[in-house]
Coordinates of C-alpha atoms (C1' of nucleotides) in Angstrom, one line a residue:
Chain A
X1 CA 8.9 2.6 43.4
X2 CA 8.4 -0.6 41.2
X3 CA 9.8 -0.4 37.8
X4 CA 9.6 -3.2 35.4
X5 CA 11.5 -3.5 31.6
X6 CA 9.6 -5.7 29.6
X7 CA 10.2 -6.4 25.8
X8 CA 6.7 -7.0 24.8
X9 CA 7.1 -8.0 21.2
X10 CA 4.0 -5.7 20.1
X11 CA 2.0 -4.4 22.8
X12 CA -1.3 -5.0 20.8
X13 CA -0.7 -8.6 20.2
X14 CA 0.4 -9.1 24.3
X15 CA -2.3 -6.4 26.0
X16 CA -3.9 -9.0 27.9
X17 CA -0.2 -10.0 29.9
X18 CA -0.2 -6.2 30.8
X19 CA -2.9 -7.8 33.4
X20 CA -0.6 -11.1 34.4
X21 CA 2.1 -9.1 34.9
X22 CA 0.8 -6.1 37.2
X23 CA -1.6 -9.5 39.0
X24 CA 2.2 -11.3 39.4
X25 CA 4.6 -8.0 40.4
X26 CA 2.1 -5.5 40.6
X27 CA 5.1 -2.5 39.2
X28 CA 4.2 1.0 39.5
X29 CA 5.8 2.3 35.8
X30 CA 6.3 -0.3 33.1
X31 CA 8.9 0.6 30.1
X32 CA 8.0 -1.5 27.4
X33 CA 10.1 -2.0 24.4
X34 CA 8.9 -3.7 21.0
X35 CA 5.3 -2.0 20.9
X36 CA 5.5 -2.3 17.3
X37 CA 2.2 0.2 17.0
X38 CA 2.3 3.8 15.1
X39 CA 0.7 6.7 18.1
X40 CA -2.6 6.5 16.8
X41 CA -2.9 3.1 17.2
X42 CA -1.5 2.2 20.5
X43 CA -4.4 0.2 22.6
X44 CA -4.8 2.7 25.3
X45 CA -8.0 1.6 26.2
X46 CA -6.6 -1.8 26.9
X47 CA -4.0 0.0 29.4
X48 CA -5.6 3.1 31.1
X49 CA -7.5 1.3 33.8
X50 CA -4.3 0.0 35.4
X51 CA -1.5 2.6 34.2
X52 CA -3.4 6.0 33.9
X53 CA -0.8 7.9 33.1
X54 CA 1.5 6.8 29.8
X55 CA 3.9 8.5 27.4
X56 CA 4.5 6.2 23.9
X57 CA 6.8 7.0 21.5
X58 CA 6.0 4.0 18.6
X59 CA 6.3 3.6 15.0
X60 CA 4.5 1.1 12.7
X61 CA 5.6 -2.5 12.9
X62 CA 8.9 -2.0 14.4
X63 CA 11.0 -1.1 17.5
X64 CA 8.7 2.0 19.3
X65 CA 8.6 2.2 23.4
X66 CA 6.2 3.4 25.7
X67 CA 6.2 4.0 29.5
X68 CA 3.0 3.4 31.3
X69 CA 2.5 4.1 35.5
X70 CA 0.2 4.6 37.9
X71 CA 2.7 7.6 39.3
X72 CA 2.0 10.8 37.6
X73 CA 5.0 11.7 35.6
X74 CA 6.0 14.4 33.0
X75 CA 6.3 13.0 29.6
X76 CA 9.5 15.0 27.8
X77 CA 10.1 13.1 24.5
X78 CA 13.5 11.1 23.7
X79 CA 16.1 11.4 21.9
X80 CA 16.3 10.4 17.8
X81 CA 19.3 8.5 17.6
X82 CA 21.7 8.5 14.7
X83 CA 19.6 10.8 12.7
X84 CA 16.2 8.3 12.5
X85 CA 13.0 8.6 13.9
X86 CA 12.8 5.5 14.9
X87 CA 11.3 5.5 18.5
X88 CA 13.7 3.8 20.7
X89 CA 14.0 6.1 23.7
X90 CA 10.9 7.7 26.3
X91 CA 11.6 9.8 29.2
X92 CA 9.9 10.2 31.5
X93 CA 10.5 12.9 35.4
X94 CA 8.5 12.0 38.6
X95 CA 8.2 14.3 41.3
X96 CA 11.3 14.5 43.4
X97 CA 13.6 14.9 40.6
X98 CA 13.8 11.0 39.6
X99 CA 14.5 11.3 36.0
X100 CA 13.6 7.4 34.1
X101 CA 15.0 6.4 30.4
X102 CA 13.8 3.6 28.7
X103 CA 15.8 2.4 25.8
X104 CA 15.3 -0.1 23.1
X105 CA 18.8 -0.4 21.4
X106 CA 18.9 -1.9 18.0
X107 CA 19.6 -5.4 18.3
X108 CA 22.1 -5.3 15.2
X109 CA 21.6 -8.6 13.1
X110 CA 23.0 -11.6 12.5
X111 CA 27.2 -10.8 11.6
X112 CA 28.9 -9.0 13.6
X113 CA 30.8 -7.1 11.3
X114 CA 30.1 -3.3 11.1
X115 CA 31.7 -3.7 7.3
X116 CA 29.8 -6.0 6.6
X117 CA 26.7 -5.7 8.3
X118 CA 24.9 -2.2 8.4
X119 CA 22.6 -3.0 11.1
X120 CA 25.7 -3.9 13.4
X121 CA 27.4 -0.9 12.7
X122 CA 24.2 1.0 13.4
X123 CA 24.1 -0.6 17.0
X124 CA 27.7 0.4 17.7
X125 CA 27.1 4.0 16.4
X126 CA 24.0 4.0 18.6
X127 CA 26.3 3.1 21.2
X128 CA 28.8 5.4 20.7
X129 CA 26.1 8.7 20.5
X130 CA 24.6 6.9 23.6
X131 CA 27.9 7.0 25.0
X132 CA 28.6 11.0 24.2
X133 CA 25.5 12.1 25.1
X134 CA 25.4 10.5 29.0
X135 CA 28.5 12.3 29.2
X136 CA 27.6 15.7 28.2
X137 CA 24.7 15.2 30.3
X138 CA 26.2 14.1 33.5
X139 CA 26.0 15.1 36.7
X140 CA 27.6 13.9 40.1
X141 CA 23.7 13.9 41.9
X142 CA 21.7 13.2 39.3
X143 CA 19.0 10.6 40.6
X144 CA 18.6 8.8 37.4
X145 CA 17.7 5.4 35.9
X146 CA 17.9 3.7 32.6
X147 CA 15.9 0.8 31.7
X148 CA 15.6 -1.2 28.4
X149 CA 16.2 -4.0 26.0
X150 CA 20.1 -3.1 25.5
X151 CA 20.5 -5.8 23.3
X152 CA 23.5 -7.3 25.1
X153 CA 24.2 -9.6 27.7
X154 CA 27.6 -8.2 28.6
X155 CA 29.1 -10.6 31.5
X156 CA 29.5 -13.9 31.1
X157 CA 27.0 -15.1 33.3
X158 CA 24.5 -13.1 31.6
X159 CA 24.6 -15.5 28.8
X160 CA 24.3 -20.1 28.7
X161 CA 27.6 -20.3 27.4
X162 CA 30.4 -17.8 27.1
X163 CA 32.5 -19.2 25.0
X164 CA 29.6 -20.5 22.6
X165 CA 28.7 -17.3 21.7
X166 CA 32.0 -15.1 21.7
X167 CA 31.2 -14.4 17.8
X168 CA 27.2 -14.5 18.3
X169 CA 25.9 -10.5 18.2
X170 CA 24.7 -9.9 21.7
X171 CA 27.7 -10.8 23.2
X172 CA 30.5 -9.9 20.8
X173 CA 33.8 -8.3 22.7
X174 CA 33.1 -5.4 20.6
X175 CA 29.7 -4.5 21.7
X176 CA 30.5 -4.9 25.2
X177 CA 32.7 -2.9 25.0
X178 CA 30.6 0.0 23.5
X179 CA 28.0 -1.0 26.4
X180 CA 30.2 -0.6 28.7
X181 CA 31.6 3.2 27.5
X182 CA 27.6 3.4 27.6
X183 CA 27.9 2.3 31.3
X184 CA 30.9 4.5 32.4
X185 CA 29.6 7.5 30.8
X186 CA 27.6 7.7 33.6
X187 CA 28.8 5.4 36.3
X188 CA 25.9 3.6 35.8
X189 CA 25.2 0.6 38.5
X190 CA 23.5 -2.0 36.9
X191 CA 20.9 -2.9 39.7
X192 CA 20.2 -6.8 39.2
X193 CA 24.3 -7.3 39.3
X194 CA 24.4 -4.9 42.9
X195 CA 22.3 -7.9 44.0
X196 CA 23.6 -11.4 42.5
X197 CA 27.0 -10.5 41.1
X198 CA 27.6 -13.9 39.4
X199 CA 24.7 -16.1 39.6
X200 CA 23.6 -17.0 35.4
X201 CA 20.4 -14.6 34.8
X202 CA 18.4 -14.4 31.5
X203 CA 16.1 -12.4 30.0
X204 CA 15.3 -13.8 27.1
X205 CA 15.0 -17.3 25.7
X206 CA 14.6 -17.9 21.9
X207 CA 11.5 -18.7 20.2
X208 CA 13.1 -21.4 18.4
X209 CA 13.7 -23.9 21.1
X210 CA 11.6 -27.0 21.8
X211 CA 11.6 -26.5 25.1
X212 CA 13.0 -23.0 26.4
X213 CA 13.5 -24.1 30.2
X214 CA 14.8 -27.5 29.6
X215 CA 18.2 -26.1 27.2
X216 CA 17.7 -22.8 29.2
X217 CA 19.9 -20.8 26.4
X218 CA 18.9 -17.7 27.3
X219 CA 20.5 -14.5 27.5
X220 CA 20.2 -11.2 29.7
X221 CA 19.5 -8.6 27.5
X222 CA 17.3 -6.6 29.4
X223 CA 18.7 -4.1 32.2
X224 CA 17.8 -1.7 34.9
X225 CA 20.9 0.4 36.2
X226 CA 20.8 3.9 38.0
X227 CA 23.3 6.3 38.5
X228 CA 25.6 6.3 42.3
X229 CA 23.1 8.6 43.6
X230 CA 20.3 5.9 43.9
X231 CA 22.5 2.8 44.8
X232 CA 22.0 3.1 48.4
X233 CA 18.6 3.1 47.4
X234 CA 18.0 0.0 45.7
X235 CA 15.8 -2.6 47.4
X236 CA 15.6 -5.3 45.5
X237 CA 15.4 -7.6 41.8
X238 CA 13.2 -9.8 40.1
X239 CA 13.0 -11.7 36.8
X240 CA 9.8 -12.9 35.8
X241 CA 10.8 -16.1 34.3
X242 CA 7.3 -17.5 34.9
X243 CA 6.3 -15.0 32.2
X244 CA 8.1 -16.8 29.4
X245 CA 5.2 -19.0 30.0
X246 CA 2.2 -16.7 29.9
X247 CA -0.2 -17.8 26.7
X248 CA 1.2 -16.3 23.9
X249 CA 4.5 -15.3 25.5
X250 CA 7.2 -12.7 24.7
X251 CA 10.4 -14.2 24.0
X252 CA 11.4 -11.5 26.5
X253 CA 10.7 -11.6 30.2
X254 CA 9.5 -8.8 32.8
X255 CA 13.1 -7.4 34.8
X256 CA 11.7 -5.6 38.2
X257 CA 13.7 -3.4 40.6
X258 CA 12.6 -2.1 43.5
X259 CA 13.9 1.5 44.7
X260 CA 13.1 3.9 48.0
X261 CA 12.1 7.0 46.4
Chain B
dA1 C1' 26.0 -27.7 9.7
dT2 C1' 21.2 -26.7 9.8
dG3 C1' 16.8 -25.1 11.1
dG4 C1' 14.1 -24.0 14.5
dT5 C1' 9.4 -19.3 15.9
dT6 C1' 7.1 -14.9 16.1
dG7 C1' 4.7 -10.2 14.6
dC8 C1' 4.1 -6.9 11.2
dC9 C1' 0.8 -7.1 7.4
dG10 C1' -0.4 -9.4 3.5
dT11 C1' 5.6 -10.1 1.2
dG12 C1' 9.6 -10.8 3.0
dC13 C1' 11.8 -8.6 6.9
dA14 C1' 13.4 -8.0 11.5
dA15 C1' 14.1 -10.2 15.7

DNA sequence: ATGGTTGCCGTGCAA
């Protein structure tokens, strides 16, 4: 199975790179994150040629997820995270028991001060439920992955430069360390890192740059990891960098894992 | 130290 995490950056505005991306990787299931599109308005039409079978959980202009595939799967919600509706979590169970979460964690603002910044204590106290619910839910053999924008780039080669951005949200000490209760919770592997343990990977260059590939200051913020039971089982990675050149690009590229199923 | 871009909708807000 071929699953891809892509932060879209509004599914309606990017359709038409659903088609580069399944003509460059060809995934089976794509979690998108970012759909920025309300149920009713999600451009199925667009989408249902090359992923029949999709499960959307969206809201209007912001956050909202959806997981499309060309594997049946049974849709079964997602969670509402500290007490909004806010649409940042699909499920999704394929035959065989594999049981797929995609996850767009809120990305928390510009200070990284939980007093004084509510939208960066709302990403660690997503964290934190995040954190208590894996645990209550775990379970040695589950056959699980979790995919998403996490909205951190936890190691240091997950990020330009370290040191640089120590106090920049995304890479703070204090939300890695959240992320990485997230991680434990679960003894989650984080699949790209089984493969290149220390080799700089981004996911996501700024819009802001002049020339995104020439300063290269991106950032890995989007992750695939499954639990023990499907390490053994993981094939191999790839990050779509050539998407970040696509006509009108996400600032966020495809991250593809491939796993024996 | 500052400003740089994008999508949502039709104004700032969130990223």
């Amino acid at each position: 199975m071929r699953i891809a995490t892509w932060n879209i950056n509004s599914v309606r505005a990017r359709a038409h790179l659903l088609a580069e991306l399944d003509a460059a990787a060809a995934p089976d299931v794509v979690c998108l994150q970012e759909t920025k599109v309300a149920d009713e308005k999600f451009p199925h039409a667009a989408v249902e040629a090359l992923y029949p079978y999709r499960h959307v959980r969206g809201m209007k202009a912001y956050n909202g997820v959806a997981i499309l595939s060309k594997i049946p799967f049974t849709a079964t919600g997602g969670e509402d995270w500290c007490g909004r509706e806010d649409a940042r979590h699909a499920i999704a169970r394929f035959k065989g028991g594999l049981e797929l979460h995609n996850f767009y964690v809120p990305a928390g603002g510009d200070i990284p001060d939980p007093e004084a910044n509510d939208k960066f204590a709302h990403k660690l106290a997503f964290l934190d439920e995040l954190a208590a619910w894996l645990s209550a839910e775990s379970s040695p053999r589950a056959r699980r992955v979790l995919v998403g924008d996490l909205n951190i780039a936890p190691l240091e080669a997950d990020v330009w430069s370290h040191k640089q951005l120590l106090n920049v949200v995304s890479h703070t000490p204090v939300e890695v360390d959240a992320l990485t209760k997230v991680q434990s919770a679960h003894d989650w592997v984080d699949a790209v890192r089984h493969f290149a343990p220390d080799e700089p990977l981004y996911s996501w260059w700024s819009y802001r740059a002049k020339d995104w590939r020439a300063s290269d200051r991106g950032r890995r913020l989007d992750h695939v990891w499954v639990t023990p039971a499907l390490k053994g089982k993981l094939r191999s990675f790839e990050i779509l960098k050539d998407a970040r050149d696509w006509p009108k690009a996400s600032d966020h590229v495809p991250v593809i894992v491939d796993i024996d199923v």
